[in-house]
CSV table of C-alpha atoms in Angstrom, one decimal:
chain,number,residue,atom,x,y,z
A,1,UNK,CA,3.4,32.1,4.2
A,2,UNK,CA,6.6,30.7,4.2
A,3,UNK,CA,7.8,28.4,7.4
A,4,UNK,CA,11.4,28.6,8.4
A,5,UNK,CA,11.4,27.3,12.0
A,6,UNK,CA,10.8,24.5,14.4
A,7,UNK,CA,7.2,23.8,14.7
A,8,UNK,CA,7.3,21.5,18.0
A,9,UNK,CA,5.0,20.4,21.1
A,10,UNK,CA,1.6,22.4,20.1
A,11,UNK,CA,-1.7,20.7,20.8
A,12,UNK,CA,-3.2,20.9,17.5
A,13,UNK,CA,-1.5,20.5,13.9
A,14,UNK,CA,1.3,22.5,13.3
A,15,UNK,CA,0.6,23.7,10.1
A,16,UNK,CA,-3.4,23.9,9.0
A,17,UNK,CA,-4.7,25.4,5.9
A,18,UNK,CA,-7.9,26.2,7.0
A,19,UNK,CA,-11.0,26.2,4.5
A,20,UNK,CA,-10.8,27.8,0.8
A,21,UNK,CA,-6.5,29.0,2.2
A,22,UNK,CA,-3.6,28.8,0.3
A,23,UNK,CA,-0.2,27.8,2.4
A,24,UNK,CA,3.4,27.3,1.3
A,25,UNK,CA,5.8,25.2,3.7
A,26,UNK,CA,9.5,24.8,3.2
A,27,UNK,CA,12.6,24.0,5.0
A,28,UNK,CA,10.5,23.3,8.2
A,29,UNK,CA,11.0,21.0,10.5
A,30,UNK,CA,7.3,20.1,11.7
A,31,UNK,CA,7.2,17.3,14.5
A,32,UNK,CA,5.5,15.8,18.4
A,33,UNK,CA,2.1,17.7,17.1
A,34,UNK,CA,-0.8,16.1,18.4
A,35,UNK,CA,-3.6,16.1,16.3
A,36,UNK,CA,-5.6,14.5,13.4
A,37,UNK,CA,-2.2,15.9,11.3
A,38,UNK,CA,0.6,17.5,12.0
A,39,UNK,CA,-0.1,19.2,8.1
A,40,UNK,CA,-3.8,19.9,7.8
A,41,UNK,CA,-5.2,20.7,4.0
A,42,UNK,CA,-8.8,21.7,5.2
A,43,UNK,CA,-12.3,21.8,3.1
A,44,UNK,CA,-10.9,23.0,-0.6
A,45,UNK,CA,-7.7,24.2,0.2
A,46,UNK,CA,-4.4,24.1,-1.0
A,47,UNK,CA,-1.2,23.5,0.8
A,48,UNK,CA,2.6,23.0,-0.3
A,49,UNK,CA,5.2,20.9,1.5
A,50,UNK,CA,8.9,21.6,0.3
A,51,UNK,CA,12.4,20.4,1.7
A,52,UNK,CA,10.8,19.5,5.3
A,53,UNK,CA,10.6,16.9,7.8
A,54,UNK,CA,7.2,15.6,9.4
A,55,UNK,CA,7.6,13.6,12.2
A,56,UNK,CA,7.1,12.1,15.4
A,57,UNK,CA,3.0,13.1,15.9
A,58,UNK,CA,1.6,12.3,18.7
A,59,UNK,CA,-1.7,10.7,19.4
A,60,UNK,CA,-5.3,12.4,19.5
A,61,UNK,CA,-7.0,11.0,22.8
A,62,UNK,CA,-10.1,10.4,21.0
A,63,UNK,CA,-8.9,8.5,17.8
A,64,UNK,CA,-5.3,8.1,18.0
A,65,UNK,CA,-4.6,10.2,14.8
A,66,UNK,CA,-1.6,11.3,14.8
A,67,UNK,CA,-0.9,11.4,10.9
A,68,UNK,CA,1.5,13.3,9.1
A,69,UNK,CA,-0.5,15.3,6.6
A,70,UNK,CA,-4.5,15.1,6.4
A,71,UNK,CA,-5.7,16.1,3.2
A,72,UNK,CA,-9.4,16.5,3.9
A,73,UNK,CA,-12.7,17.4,1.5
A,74,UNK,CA,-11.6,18.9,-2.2
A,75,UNK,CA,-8.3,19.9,-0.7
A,76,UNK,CA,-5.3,19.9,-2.6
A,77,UNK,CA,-1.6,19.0,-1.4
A,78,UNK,CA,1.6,18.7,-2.9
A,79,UNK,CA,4.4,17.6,-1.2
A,80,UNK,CA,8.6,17.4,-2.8
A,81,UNK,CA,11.6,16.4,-1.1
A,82,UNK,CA,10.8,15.8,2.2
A,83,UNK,CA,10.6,13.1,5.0
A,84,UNK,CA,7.9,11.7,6.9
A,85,UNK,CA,8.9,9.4,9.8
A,86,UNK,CA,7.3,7.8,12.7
A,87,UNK,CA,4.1,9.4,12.4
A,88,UNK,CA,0.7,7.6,13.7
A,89,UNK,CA,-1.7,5.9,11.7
A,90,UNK,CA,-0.5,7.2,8.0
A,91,UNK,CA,2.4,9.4,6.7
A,92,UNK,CA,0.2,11.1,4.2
A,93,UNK,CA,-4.1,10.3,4.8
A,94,UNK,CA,-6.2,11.0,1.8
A,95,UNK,CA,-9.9,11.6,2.0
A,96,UNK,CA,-12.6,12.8,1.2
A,97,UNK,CA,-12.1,13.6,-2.7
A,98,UNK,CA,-8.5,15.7,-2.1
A,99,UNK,CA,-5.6,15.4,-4.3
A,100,UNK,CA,-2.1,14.9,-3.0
A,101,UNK,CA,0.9,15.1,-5.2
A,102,UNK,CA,4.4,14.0,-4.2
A,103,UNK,CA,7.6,13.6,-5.3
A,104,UNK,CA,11.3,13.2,-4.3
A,105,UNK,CA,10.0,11.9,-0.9
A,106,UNK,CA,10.2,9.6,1.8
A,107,UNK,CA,7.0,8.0,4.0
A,108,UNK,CA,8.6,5.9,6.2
A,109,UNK,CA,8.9,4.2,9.8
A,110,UNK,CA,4.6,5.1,10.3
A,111,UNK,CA,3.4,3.9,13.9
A,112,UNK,CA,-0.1,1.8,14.4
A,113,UNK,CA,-3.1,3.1,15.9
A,114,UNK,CA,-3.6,0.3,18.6
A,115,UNK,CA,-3.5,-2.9,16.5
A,116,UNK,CA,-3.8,-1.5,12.8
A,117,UNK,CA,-2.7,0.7,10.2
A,118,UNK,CA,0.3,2.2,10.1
A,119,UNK,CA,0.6,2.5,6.5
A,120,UNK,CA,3.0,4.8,4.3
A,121,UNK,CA,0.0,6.5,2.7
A,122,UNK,CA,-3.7,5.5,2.6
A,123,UNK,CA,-6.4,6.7,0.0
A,124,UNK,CA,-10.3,6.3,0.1
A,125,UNK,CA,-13.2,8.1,-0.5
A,126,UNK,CA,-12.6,9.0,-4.2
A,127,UNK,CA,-9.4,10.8,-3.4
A,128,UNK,CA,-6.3,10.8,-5.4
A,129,UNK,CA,-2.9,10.4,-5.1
A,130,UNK,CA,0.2,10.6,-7.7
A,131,UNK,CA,3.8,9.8,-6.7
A,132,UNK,CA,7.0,10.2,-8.0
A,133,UNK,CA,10.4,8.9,-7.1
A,134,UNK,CA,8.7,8.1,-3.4
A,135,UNK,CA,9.9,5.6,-1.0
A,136,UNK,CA,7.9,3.6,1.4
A,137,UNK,CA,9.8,2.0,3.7
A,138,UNK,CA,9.5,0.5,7.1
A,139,UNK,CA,5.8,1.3,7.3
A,140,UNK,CA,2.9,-1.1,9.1
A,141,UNK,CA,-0.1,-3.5,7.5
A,142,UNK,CA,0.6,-1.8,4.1
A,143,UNK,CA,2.7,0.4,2.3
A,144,UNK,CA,-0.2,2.1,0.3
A,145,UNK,CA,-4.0,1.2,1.4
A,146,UNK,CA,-6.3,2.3,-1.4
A,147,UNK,CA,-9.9,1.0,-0.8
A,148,UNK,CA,-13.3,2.6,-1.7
A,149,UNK,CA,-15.0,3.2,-5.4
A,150,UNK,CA,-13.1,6.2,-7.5
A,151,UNK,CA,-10.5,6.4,-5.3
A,152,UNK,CA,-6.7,6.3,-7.2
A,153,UNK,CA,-3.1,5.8,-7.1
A,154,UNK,CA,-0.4,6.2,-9.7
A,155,UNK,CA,3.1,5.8,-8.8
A,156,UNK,CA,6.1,6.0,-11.1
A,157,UNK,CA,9.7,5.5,-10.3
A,158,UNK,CA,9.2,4.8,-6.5
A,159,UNK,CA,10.0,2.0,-4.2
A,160,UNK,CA,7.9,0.1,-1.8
A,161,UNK,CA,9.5,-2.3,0.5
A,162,UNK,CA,10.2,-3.9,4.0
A,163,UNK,CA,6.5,-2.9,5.3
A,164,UNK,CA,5.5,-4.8,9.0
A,165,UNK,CA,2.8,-6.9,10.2
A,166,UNK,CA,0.9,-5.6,12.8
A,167,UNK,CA,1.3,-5.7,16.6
A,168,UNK,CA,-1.1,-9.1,16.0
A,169,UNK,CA,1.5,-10.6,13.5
A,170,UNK,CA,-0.9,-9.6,10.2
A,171,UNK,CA,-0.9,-8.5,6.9
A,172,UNK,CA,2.5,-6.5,5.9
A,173,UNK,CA,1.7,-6.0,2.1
A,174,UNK,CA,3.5,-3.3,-0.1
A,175,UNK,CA,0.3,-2.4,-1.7
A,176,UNK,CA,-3.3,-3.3,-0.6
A,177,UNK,CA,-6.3,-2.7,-3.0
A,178,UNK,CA,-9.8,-3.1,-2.4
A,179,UNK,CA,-13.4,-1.9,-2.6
A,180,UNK,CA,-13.3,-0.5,-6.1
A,181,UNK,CA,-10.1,1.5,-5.9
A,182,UNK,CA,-7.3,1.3,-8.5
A,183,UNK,CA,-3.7,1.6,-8.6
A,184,UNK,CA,-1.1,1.8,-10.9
A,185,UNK,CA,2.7,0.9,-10.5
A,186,UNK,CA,5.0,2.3,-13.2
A,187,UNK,CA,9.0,1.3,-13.1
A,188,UNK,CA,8.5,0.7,-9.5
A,189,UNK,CA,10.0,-2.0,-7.2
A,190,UNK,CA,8.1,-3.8,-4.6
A,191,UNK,CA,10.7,-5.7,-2.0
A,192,UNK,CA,11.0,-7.6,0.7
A,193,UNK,CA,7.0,-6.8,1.8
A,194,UNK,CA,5.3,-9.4,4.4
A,195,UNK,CA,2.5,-11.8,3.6
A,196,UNK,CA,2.1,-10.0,-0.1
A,197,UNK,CA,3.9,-7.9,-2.0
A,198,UNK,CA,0.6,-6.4,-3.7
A,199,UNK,CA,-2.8,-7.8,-3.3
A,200,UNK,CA,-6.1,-6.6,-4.7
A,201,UNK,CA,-9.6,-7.8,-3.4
A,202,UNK,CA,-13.4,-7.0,-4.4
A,203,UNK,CA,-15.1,-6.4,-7.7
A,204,UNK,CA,-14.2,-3.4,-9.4
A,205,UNK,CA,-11.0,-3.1,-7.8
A,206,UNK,CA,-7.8,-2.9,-9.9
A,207,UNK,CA,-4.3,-3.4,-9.5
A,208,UNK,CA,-1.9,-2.9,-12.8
A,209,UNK,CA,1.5,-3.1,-12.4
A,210,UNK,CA,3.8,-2.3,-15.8
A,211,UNK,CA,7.9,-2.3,-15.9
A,212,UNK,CA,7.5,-3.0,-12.0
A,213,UNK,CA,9.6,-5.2,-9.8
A,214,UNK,CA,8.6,-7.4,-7.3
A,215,UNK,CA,10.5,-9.2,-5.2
A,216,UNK,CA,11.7,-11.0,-2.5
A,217,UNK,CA,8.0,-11.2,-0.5
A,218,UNK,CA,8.5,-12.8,2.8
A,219,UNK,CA,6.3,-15.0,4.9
A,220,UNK,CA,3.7,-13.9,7.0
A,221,UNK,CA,-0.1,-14.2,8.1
A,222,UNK,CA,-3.5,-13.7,9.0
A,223,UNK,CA,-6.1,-15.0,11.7
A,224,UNK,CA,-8.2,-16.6,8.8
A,225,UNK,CA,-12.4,-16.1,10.4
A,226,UNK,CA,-15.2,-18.1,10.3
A,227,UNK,CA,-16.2,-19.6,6.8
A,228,UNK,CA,-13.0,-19.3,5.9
A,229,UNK,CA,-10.7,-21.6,8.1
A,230,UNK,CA,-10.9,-22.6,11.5
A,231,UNK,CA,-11.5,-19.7,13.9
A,232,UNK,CA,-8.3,-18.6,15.3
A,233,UNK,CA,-6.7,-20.8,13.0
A,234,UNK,CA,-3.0,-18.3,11.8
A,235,UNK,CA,-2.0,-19.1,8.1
A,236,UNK,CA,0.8,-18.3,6.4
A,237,UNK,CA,1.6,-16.8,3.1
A,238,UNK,CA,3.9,-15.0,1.2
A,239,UNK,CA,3.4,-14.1,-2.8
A,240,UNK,CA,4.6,-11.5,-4.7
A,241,UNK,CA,1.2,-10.7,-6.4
A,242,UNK,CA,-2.6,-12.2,-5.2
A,243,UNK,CA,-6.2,-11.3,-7.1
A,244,UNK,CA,-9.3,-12.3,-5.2
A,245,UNK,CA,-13.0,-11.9,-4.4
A,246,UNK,CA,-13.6,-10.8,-8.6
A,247,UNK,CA,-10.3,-8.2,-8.3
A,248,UNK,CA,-8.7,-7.3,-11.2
A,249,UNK,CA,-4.7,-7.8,-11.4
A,250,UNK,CA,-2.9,-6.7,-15.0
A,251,UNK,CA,0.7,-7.2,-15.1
A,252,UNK,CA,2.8,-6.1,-17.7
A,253,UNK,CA,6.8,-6.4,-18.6
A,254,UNK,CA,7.8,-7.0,-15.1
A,255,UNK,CA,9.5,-9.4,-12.7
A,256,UNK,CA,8.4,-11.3,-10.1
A,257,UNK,CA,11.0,-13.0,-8.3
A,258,UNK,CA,12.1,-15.0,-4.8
A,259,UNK,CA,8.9,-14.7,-3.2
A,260,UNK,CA,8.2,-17.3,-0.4
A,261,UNK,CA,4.8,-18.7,-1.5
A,262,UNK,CA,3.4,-18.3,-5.3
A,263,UNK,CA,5.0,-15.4,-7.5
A,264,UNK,CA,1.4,-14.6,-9.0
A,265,UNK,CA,-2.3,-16.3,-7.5
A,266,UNK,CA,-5.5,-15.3,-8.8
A,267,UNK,CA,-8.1,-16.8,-6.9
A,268,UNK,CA,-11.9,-16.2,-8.2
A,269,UNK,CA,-10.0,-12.9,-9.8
A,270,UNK,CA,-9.5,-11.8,-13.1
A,271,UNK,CA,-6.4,-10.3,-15.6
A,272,UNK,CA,-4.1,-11.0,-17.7
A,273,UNK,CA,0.3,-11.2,-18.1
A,274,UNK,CA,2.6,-10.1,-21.0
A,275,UNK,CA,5.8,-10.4,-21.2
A,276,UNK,CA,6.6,-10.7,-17.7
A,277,UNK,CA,9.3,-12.6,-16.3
A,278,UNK,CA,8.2,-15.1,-13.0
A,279,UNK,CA,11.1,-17.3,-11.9
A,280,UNK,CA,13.0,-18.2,-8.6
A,281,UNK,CA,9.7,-18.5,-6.1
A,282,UNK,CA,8.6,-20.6,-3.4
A,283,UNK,CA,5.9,-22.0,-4.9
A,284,UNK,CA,4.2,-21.9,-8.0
A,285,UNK,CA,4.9,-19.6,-10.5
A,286,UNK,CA,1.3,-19.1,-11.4
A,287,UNK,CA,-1.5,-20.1,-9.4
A,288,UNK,CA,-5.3,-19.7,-10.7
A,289,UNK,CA,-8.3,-21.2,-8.6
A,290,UNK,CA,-11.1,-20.8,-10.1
A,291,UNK,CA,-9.5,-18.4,-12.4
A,292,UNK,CA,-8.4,-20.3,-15.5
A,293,UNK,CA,-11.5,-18.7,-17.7
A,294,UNK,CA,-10.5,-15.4,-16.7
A,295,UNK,CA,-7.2,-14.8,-16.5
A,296,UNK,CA,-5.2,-14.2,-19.8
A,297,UNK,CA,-1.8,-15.3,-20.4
A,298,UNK,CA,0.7,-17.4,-23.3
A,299,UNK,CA,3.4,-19.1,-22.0
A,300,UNK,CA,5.6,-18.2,-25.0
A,301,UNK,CA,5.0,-14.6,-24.3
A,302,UNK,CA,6.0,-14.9,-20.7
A,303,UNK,CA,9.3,-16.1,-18.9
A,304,UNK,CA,7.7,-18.6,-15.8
A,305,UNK,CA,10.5,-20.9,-14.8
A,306,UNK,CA,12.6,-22.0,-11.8
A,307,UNK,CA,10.0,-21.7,-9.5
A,308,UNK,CA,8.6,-24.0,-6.7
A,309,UNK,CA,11.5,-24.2,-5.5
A,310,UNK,CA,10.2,-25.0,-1.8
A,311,UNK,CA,7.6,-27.6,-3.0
A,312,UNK,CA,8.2,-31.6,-3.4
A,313,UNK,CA,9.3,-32.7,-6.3
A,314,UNK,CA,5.5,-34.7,-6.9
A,315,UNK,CA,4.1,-31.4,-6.5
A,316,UNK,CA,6.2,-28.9,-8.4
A,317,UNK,CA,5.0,-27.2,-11.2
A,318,UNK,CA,5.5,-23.8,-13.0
A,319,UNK,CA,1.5,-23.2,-13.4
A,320,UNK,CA,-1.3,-25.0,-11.9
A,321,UNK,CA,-4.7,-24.3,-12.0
A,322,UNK,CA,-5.1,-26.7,-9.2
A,323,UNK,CA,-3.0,-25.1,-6.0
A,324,UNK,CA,-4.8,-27.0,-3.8
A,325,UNK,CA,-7.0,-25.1,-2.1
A,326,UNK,CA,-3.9,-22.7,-0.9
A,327,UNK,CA,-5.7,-20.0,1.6
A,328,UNK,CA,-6.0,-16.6,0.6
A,329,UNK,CA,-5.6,-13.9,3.5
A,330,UNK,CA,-9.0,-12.2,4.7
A,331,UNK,CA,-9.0,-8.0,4.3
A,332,UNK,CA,-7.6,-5.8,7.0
A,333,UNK,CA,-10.6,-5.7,9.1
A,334,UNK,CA,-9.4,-2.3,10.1
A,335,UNK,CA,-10.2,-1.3,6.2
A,336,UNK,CA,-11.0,2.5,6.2
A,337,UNK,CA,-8.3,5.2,8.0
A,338,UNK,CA,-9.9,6.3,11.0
A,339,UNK,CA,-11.8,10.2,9.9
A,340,UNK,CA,-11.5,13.6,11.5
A,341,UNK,CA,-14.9,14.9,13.4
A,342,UNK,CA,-15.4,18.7,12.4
């Protein structure tokens, strides 16, 4: 079935491939739907999103859903050259095992659900997603959330940058990784992000950026808990790229550049750099606490210069192994999109 019209106002998605279907959309404009998504790829089914906008859904009373597309159990969804904006929650949710392919798109502008979320896309539950040529732009607490064991992201050629805090004053990262996902960044440019450009937490976990950018992180913060500050206590930080909690962070032939706290911390994390280039950030170029045994680096094969460039000249260095017990920002307590009851 093809879509040529206005899909406005309905209670319910507009568009829903309902179990074992198959449903081409293109040239639509699909928006003020109000329900888990405005696209629904049910229980193993397959849906195509071409040339169309997706915007503007409107909250579920029960969860606040109002997502763009939902890819749901085994379902498969590709979506090229279209536009997501101001949807609720996520621009493109992936659960439960589905595959979503895009390409030539836009996620942007996404809306929280009450305090959290608001990302461009968000992957768990051993789902998949594989982008190309994709911007995320303008989105809340993360750009791309992938969290949970076998769950993955590859992403090639895209762009990832100017993602919000939340309504609290939180988090903001391009890329957030954690609970055994992965994610892989290929020729793509993390910018102007809030509190980290990427960050990957947990054993298991792994973020690998190659050819990648990243760039121009800007300062922001977390209410840091018990055990690990005082209560209520709001830090503040600001690198490009930050391992912890046994992640793993490989960086490859890529620049990280004019970020406002460290260009690259590990903290009790693992990885290794080649040929990278780390110059022009806040403070330290490289950072490692309680990571000096695992993380693999040579100077001479990397370019780590002109940074701490906001720290005291007794204190300034290009890489420390001592960064002086800088804080690391807890996880998004929020961790784990909200999931559709049927």
């Amino acid at each position: 079935e093809k879509q040529r019209r206005v899909r406005e106002g309905g209670m319910g998605a507009g568009v829903s491939a309902l179990p074992g279907a198959t449903m081409s959309v293109a040239e639509s404009r699909i928006r003020n739907n109000s329900a888990a998504g405005s696209l629904t790829a049910d229980p193993v089914s397959e849906l195509t999103l071409t040339a169309s906008v997706v915007s503007d859904g409107q909250p579920m009373a029960a969860s606040g859903e109002g997502f763009g597309v939902l890819a749901t159990t085994e379902s498969t969804v590709s979506v090229s050259s279209s536009h997501f904006d101001r949807n609720i929650g996520a621009a493109i949710a992936v659960m439960g095992g589905a595959t979503v392919e895009i390409s030539t798109s836009a996620l942007n502008g996404t809306l929280p659900i009450g305090d959290h979320f608001g990302w461009g896309l968000g992957v768990q539950q051993a789902s998949r997603a594989l982008l190309d040529r994709v911007t995320i732009e303008g989105n809340r607490e993360a750009g791309i959330a992938a969290f949970g064991k076998d769950s993955e992201v590859w992403a090639h050629g895209s762009a990832i940058r100017g993602t919000l805090p939340t309504s609290q004053g939180e988090f903001g990262h391009g890329v957030a990784v954690q609970n055994g996902a992965s994610v892989k960044l290929i020729s793509t440019h993390l910018h102007s992000n809030e509190t980290a450009g990427g960050v990957v937490r947990g054993a298991g976990t792994t973020l690998h950026l190659t050819t990648a950018a990243l760039t121009g992180t800007r300062q922001g913060g977390a209410w840091l808990g018990s055990g690990e500050g005082t209560p209520g206590d709001f830090q503040v930080f600001g690198d490009g790229l930050l391992a912890s909690g046994s992640g793993e962070l490989k960086v490859d032939y890529s620049v990280i550049s004019s970020n406002s706290r460290c260009g690259v911390y590990y903290h009790d994390a693992l990885g290794v750099i080649t040929g990278s280039t780390i110059s022009g950030n806040g403070s330290y170029g490289l950072a490692m606490d309680g990571s000096e045994d695992a993380v693999s680096y040579v100077e001479g094969d990397n370019l780590i210069s002109g940074n701490a460039v906001n720290l005291p000249q007794s204190l300034a260095a290009e890489v420390t192994t001592s960064p002086d017990g800088l804080p690391v920002p807890p996880p998004p307590q929020s961790i784990g999109l909200p999931q559709r009851g049927d």
